[in-house]
Coordinates of C-alpha atoms and ligand atoms in Angstrom, one line a residue:
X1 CA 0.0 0.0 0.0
X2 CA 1.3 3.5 -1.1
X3 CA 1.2 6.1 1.8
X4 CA -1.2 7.7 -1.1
X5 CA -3.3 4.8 -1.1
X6 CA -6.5 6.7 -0.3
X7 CA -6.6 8.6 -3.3
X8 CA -5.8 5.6 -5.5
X9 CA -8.4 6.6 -8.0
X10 CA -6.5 10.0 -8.7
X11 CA -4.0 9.2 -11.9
X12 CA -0.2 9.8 -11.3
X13 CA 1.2 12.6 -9.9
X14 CA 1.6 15.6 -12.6
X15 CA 5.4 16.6 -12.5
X16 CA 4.3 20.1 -14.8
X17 CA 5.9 22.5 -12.4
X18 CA 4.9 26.1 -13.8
X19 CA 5.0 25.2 -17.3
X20 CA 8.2 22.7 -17.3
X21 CA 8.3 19.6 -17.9
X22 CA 10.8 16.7 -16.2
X23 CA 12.2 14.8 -19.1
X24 CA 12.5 11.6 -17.4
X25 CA 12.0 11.0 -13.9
X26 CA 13.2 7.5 -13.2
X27 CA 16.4 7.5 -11.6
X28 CA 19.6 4.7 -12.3
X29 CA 21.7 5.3 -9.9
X30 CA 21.7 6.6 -6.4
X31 CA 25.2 8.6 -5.8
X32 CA 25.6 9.1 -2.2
X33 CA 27.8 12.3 -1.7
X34 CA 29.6 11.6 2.4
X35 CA 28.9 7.8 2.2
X36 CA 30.7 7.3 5.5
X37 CA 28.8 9.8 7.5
X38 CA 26.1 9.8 10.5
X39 CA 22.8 10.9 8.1
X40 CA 24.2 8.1 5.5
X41 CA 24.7 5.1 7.6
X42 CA 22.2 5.2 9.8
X43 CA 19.2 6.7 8.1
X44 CA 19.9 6.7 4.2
X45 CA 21.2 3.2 3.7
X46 CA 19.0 1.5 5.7
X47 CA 15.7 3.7 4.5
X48 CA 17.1 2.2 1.2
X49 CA 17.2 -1.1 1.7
X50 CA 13.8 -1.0 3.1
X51 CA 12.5 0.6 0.0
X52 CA 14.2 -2.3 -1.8
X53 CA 12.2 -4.8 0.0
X54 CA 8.9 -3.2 0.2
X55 CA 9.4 -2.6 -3.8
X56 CA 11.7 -5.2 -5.0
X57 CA 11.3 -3.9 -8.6
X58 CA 13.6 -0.9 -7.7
X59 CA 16.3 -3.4 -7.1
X60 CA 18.1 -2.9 -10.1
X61 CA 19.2 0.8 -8.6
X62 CA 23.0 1.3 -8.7
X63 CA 24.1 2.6 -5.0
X64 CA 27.5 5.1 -6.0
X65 CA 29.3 6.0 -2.5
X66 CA 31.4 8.6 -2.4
X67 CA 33.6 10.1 0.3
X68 CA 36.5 11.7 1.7
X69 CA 37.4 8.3 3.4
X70 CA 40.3 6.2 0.8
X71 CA 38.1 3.1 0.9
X72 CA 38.6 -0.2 -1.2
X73 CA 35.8 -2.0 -2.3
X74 CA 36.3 -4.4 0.5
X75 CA 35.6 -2.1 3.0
X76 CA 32.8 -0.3 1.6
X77 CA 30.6 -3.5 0.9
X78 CA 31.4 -4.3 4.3
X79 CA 30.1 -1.1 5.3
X80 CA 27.2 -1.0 3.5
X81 CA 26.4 -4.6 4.7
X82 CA 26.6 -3.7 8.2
X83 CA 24.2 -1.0 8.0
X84 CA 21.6 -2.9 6.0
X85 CA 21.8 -5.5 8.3
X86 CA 21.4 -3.5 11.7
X87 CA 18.2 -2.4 9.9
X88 CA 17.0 -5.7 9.0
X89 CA 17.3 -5.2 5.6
X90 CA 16.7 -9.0 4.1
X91 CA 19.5 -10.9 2.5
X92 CA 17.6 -10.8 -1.1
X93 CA 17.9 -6.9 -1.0
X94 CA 21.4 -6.8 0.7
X95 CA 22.7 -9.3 -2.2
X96 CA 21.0 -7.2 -4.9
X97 CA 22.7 -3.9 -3.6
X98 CA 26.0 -5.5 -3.1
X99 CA 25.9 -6.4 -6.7
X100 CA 25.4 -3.2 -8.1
X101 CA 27.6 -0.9 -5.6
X102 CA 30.6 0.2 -5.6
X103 CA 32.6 3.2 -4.2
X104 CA 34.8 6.3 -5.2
X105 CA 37.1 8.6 -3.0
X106 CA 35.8 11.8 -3.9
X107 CA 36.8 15.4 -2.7
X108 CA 33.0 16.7 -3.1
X109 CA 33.5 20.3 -3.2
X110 CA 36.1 19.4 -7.0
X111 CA 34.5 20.2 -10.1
X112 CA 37.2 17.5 -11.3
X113 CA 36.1 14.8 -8.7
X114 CA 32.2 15.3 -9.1
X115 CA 32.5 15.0 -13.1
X116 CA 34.5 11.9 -12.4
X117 CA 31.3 10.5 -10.3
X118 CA 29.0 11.6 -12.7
X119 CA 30.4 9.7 -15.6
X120 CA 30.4 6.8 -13.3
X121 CA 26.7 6.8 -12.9
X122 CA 24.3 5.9 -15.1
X123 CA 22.2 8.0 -16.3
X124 CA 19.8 9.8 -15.1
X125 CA 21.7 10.3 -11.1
X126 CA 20.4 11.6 -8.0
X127 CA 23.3 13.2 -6.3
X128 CA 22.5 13.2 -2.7
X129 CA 24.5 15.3 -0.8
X130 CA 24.9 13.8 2.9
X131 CA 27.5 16.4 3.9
X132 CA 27.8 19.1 6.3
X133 CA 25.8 22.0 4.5
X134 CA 28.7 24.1 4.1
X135 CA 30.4 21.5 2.2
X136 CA 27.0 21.0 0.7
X137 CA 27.3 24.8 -1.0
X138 CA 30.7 24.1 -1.9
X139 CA 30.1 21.2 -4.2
X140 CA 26.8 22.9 -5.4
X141 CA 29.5 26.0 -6.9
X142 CA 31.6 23.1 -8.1
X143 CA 28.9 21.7 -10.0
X144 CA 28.8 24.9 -12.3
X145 CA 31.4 23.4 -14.1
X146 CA 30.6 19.7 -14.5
X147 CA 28.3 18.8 -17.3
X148 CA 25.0 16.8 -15.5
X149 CA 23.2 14.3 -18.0
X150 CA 19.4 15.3 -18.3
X151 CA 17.5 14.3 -15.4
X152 CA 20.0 14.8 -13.0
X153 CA 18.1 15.0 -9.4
X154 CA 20.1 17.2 -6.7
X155 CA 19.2 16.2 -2.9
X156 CA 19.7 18.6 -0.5
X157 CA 19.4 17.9 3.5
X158 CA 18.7 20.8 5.8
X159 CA 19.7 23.2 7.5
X160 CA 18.9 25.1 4.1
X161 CA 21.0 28.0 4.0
X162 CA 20.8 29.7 7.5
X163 CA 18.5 32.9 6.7
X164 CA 16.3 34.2 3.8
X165 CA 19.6 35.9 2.3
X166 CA 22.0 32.5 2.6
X167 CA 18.4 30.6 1.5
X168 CA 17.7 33.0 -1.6
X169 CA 21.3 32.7 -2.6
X170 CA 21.3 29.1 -2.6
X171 CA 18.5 29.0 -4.6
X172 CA 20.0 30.8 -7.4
X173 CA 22.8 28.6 -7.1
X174 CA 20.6 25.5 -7.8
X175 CA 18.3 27.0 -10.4
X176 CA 21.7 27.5 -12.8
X177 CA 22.3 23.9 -12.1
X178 CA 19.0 21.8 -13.0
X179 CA 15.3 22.9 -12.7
X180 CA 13.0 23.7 -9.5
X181 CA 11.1 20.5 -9.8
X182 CA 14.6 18.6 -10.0
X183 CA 15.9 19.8 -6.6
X184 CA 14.8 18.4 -3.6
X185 CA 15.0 19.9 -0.9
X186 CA 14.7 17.2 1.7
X187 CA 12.4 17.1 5.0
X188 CA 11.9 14.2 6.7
X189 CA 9.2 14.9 8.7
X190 CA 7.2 15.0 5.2
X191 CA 7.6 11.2 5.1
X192 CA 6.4 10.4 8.3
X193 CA 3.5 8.4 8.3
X194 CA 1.5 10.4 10.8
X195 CA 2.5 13.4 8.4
X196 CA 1.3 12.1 5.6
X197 CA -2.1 10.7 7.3
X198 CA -3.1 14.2 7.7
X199 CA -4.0 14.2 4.0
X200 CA -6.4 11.5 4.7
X201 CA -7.9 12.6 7.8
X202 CA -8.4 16.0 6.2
X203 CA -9.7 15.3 3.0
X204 CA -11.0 12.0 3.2
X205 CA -13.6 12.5 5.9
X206 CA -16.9 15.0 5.4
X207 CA -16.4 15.6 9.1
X208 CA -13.6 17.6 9.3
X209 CA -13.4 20.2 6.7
X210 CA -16.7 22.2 7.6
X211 CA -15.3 22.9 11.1
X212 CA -11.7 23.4 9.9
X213 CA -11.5 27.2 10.5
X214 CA -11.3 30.1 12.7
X215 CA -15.3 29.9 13.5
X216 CA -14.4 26.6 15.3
X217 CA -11.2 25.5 15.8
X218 CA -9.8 28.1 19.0
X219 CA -6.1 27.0 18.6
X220 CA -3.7 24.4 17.2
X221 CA -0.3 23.0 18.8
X222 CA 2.6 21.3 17.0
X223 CA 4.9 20.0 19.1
X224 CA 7.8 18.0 19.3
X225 CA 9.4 17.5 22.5
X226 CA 11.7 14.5 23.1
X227 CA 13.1 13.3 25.7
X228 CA 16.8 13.0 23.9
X229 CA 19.4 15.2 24.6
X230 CA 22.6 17.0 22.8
X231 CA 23.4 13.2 21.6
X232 CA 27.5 14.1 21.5
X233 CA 26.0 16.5 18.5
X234 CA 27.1 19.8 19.8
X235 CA 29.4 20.5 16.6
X236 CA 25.9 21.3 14.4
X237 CA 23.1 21.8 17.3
X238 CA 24.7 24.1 19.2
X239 CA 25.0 26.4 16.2
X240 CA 21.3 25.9 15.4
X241 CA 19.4 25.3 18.3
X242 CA 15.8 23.8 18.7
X243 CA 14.3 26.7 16.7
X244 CA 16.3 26.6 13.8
X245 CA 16.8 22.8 14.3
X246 CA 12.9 21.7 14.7
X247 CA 10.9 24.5 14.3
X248 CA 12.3 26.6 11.0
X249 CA 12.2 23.3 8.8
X250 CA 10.5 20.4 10.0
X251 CA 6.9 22.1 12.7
X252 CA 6.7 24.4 9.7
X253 CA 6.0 22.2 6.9
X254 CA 3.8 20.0 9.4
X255 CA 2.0 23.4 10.1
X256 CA 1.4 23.7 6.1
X257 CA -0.4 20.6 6.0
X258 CA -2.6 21.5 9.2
X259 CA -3.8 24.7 7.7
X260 CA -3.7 24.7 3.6
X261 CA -6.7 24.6 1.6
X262 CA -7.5 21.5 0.2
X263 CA -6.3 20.5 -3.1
X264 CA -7.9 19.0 -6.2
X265 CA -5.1 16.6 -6.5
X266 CA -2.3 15.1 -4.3
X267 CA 0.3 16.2 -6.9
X268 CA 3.8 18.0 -6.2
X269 CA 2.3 21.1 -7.9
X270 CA -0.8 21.5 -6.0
X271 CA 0.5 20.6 -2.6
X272 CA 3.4 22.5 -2.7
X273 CA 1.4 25.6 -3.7
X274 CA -1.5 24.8 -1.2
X275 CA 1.5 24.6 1.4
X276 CA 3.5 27.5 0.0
X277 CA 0.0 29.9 0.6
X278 CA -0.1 29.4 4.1
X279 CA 3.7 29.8 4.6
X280 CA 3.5 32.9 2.5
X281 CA 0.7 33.9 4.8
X282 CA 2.0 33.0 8.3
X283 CA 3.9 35.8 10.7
X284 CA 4.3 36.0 14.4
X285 CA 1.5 36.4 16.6
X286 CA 0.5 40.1 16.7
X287 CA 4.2 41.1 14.6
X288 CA 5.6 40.8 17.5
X289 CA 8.2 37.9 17.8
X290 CA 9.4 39.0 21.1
X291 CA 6.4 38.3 22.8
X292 CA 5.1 35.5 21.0
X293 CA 8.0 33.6 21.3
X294 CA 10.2 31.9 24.2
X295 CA 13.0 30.2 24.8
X296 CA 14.8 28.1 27.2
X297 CA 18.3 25.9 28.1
X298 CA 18.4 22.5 30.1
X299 CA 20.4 22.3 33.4
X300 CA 21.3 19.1 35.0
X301 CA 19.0 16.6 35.5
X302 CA 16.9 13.6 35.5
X303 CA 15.8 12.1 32.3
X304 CA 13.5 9.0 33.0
X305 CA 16.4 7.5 35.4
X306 CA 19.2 8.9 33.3
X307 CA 21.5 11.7 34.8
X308 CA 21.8 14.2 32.6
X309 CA 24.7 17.1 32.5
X310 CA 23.7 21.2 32.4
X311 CA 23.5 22.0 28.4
X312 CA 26.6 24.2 29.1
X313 CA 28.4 22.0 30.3
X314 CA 27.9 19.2 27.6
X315 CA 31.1 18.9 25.3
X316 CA 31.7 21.4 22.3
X317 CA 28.9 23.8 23.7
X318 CA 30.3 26.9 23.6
X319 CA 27.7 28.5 26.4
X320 CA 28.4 31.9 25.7
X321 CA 26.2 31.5 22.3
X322 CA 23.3 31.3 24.4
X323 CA 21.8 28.1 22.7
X324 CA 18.1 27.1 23.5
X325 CA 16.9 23.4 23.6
X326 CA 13.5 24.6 24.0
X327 CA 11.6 27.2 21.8
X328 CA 8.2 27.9 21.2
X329 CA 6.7 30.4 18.6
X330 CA 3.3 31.3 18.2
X331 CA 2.1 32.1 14.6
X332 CA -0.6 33.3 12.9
X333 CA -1.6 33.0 9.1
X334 CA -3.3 36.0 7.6
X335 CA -6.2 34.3 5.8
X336 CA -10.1 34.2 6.1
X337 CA -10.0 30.4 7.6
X338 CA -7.5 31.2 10.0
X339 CA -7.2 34.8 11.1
X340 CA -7.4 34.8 15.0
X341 CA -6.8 31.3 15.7
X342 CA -2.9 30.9 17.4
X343 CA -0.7 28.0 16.0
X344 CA 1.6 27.2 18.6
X345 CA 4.9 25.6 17.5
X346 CA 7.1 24.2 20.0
X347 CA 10.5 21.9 20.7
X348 CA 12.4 20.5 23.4
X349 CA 14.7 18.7 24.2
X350 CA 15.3 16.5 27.7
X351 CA 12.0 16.7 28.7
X352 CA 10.7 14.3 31.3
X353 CA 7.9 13.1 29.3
X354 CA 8.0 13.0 25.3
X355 CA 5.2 14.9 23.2
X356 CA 5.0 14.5 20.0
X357 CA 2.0 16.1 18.5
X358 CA -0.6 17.9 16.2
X359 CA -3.7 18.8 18.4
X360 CA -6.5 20.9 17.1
X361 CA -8.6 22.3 20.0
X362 CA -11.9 23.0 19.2
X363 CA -14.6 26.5 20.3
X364 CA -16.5 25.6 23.6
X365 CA -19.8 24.8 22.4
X366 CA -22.0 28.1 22.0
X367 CA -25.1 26.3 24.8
X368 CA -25.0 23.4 27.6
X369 CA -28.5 23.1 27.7
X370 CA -29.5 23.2 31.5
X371 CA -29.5 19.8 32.9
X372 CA -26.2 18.8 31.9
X373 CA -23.7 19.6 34.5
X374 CA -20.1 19.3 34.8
X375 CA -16.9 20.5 33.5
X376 CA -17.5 20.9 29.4
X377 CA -13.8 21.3 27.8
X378 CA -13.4 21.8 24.0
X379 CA -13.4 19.1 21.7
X380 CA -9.8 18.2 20.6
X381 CA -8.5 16.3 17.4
X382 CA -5.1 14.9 18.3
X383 CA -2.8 13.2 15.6
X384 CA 0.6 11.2 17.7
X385 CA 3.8 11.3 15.8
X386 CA 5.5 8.3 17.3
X387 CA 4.1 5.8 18.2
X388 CA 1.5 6.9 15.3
X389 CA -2.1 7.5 17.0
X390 CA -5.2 9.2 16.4
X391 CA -7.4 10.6 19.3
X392 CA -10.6 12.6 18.9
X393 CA -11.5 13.7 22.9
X394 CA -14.8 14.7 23.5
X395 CA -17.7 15.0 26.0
X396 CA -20.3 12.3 26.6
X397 CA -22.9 11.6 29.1
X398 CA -21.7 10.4 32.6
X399 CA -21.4 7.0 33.7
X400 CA -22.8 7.9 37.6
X401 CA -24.8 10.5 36.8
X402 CA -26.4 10.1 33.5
X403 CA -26.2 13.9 33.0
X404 CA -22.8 14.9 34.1
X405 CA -20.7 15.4 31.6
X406 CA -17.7 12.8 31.4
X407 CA -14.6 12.8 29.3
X408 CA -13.9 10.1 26.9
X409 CA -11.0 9.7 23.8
X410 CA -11.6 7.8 21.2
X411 CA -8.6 6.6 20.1
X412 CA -6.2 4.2 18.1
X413 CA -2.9 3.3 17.1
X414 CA -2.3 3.9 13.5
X415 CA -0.1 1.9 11.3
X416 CA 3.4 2.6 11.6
X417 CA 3.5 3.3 7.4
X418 CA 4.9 1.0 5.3
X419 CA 8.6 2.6 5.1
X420 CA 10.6 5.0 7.4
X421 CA 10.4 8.3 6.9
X422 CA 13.8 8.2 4.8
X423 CA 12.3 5.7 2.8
X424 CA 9.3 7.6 1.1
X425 CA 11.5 10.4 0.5
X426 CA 14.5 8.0 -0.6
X427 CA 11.5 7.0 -3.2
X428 CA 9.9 10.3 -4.3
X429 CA 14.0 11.0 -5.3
X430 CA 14.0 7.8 -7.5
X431 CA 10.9 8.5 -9.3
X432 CA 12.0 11.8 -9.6
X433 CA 8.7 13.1 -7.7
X434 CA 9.1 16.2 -6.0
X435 CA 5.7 15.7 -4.0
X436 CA 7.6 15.5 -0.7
X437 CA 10.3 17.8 -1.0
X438 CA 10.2 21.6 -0.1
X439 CA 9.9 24.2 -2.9
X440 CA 12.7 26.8 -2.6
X441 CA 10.5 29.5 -2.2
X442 CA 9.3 28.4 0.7
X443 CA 12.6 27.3 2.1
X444 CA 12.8 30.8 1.9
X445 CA 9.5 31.6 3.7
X446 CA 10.4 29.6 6.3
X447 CA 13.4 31.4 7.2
X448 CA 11.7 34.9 6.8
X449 CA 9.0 33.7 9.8
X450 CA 12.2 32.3 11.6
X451 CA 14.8 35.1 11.2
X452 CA 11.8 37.9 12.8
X453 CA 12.3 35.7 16.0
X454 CA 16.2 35.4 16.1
X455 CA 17.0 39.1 15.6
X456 CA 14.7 39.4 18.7
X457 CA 16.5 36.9 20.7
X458 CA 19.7 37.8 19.6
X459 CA 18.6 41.8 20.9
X460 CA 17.8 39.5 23.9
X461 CA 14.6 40.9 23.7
X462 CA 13.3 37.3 25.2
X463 CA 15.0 35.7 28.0
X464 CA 16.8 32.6 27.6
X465 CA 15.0 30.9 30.7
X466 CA 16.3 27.7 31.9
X467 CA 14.6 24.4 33.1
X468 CA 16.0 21.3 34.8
X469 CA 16.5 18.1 32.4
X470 CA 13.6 16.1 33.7
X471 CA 10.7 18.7 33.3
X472 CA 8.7 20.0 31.0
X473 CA 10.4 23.0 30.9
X474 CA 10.4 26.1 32.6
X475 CA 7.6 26.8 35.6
X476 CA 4.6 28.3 33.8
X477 CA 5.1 27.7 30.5
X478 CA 2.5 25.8 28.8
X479 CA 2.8 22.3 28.1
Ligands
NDP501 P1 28.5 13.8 9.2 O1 29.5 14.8 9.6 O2 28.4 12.6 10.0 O3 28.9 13.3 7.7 C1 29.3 14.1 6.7 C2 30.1 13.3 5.6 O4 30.6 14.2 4.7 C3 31.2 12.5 6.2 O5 31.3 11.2 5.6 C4 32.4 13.4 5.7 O6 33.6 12.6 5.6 C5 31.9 13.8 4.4 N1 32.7 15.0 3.9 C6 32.9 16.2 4.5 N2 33.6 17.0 3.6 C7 33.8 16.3 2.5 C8 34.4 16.5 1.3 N3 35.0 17.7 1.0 N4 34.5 15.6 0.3 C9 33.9 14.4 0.5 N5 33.3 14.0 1.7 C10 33.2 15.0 2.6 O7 27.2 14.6 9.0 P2 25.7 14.0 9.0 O8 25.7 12.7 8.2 O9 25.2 13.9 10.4 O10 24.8 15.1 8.3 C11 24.8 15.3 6.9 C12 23.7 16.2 6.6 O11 22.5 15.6 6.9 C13 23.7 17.6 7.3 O12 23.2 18.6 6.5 C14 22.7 17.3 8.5 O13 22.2 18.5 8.9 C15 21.7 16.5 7.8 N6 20.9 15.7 8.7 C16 21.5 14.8 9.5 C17 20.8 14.0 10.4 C18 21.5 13.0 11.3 O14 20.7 12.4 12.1 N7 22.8 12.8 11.2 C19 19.3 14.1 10.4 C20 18.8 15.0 9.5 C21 19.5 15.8 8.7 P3 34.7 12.7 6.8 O15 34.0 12.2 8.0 O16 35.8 11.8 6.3 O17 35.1 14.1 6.8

């Protein structure tokens, strides 16, 4: 089953981006630009291999690594087979893979070295660039002079750029290189299955969509908070902090889903633009980022047994940069459906409990008939990103008194999706299907909401608050 599957009836996506045309989607081989890093071995490869299994047709893709590291073929089959096999990749996919891999040392950011991959690849290849994103924009001006075949697909991981400028420039970069519907600007969370299931609990049920607006829906809350900490990643997270790292890419383009219009087909033109609307339309709360955003730091603590050092103090956190591992921002999006109603985006990290959710909170009711007594709170629609759940709360008759009001929430597990998140995006990139990836314009929308909050904060016009590891974060914040 396609993460699609609902609209099954609706013919293949349309990849006519504004009047172009992609010549011919289906990739041939996968080049994997920093083969021996973190993003590639322990998310890319094995989100690969499960695609492999789930869809054994694709197994005829060639797998190019590429690298800094000087590594025979020996040791990158080795590699590779390790990886696919922590994932539980089966045998028939790891044999097919290891059949049609190889491996080249490659400095990325040579025009020399990158023509040397391409001509190893067949045509048409995805380059994915697992790199570090400065490296990223280094081979991206060293492509300018390497002739790609037709159909070459560019994959691009965030951070993208690091404000509307960097974002804008980038762009430009890319658009000399191969056409907007052949970049793919990678998000992850797009290929969650919980993502993803919005579209279907949107627009495949008559009950929603009537109430979907500001006469009814009081507020909505996005919000990631994990019980993980800095994870020995201080080099990159401590330079972007939970705002930039969570909030400016990945609660964003969830909040896109939430609040676009509905679309006449699920295609990478119309969903991108349905998204791009609301991004275009969305500004902090009231214009003022200073108050409709915080921000806060863990100090030592307790995480669920495990002790947990003070942020500062963790290693390669420089704690003069003032780094928050919490943030929360509350947009609005200038429209008619949602002027008035709050979005609340928010991201933590070593909270006590995890949270990871989209809950739409419904207006009170405008009577309780008399008679009915007891606490009445608003309806709520509450989608679970991990494990994946659905829960609609509501108020029903009492089980005592038969007209007391009682609180019940219907609710269930949802199936995991049939791939990781990786894995759908891993497969929009070989059919050359942009549907999942983020349009640079609104890459660049995305960090024009963003950078409002971090001149405030970096005028300190919000405290950086602190809250023990363990908590939910500071003392009268909302949860
Ligand atoms: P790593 O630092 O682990 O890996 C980067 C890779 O790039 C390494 O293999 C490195 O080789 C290689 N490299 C660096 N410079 C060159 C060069 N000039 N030529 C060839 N190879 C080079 O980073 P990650 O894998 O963690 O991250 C990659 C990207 O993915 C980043 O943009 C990150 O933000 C993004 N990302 C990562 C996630 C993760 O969980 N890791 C999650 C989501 C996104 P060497 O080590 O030998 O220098």
């Amino acid at each position: 089953m396609t993460p699609m599957s609902i609209s099954s009836a609706t013919p293949a996506p349309d990849l006519t981006v504004q009047g172009a045309e992609v010549p011919d989607p289906h990739i041939a081989t996968l080049v994997l630009l920093g083969a021996s890093g973190d993003l590639a071995n322990r998310l890319l490869m094995p989100a690969l291999g499960k695609l492999l299994d789930a869809e054994p047709q694709r197994r005829g893709i060639e797998l190019l690594g590429a690298g800094a590291e000087d590594w025979d073929a020996q040791t990158w089959t080795d590699h590779l087979k390790d990886s696919l096999t922590a994932a539980e990749v089966s045998a028939e996919t790891i044999d097919a893979l290891l059949a049609t891999t190889s491996y080249q040392q490659a400095d990325v950011t040579s025009a020399a070295d990158l023509e040397r991959l391409v001509k190893a690849a067949k045509p048409a290849p995805a380059l994915y660039f697992a790199l570090p994103p400065a490296v990223t924009a280094k081979a991206c001006d060293a492509l300018a002079d390497v002739a790609l075949p037709d159909g070459t697909v560019l994959v691009l991981e965030k951070p993208f750029g690091t404000d509307v400028a960097s974002a804008k420039a980038l762009n430009a970069r890319l658009a000399t290189l191969v056409p907007e519907e052949r970049t793919f600007r990678v998000d992850h969370f797009l290929g969650r299955a919980t993502v993803l299931n919005l579209l279907g609990v949107r627009f495949a049920n008559r009950i929603f969509e009537p109430v979907w607006n500001n006469q009814h829906v009081e507020s909505v809350d996005i919000v990631f908070d994990e019980q993980l900490t800095l994870e020995g990643r201080a080099r990159y997270y401590d330079k972007a902090g939970a705002l930039v790292d969570m909030i400016q890419s990945h609660l964003l383009q969830v909040m896109a889903l939430v609040a676009m219009n509905p679309v006449g087909e699920v295609s990478a033109f119309d969903l991108r633009e349905a998204k791009a609307e609301i991004l275009r339309a969305a500004r902090v709360w009231g214009g003022d980022p200073a108050s409709a955003s915080r921000r806060a730091r863990y100090a030592a603590g307790d995480v669920d047994g495990r002790q947990v050092p003070d942020y500062a103090a963790e290693p390669g956190v420089d704690a003069s940069r003032g780094t928050e591992t919490l943030a929360e921002v509350v947009l609005e999006v200038d429209s008619w459906r949602w002027a008035g109603v709050p979005f609340r985006l928010r991201s933590g990290k070593a909270v006590g409990v995890a949270r990871k959710e989209v809950v739409v909170t419904f207006k009170p009711v405008p009577h309780l008939p008399t008679g009915l007594t007891g606490a009445c709170e608003p309806d709520r629609l509450r989608l679970v990103m991990g494990p994946d759940a659905i829960a609609l709360d509501l108020n029903v008759n009492g089980e005592d008194d038969p007209m007391g009001i009682d609180r019940v929430s219907l609710d269930t597990q949802l199936h995991p999706g049939r791939l990781p998140a990786y894995g759908e995006v891993l497969a929009g990139v070989l059919d050359g299907d942009p549907l999942l990836a983020v349009r640079g314009d609104t890459a660049v929308e995305c960090w024009r909401i963003v950078d409002a909050v971090l001149d405030a904060w970096a005028k300190d016009e919000t405290p950086l608050q602190t809250y023990p590891a363990g908590t939910q974060g500071p003392e009268g914040w909302p949860v």
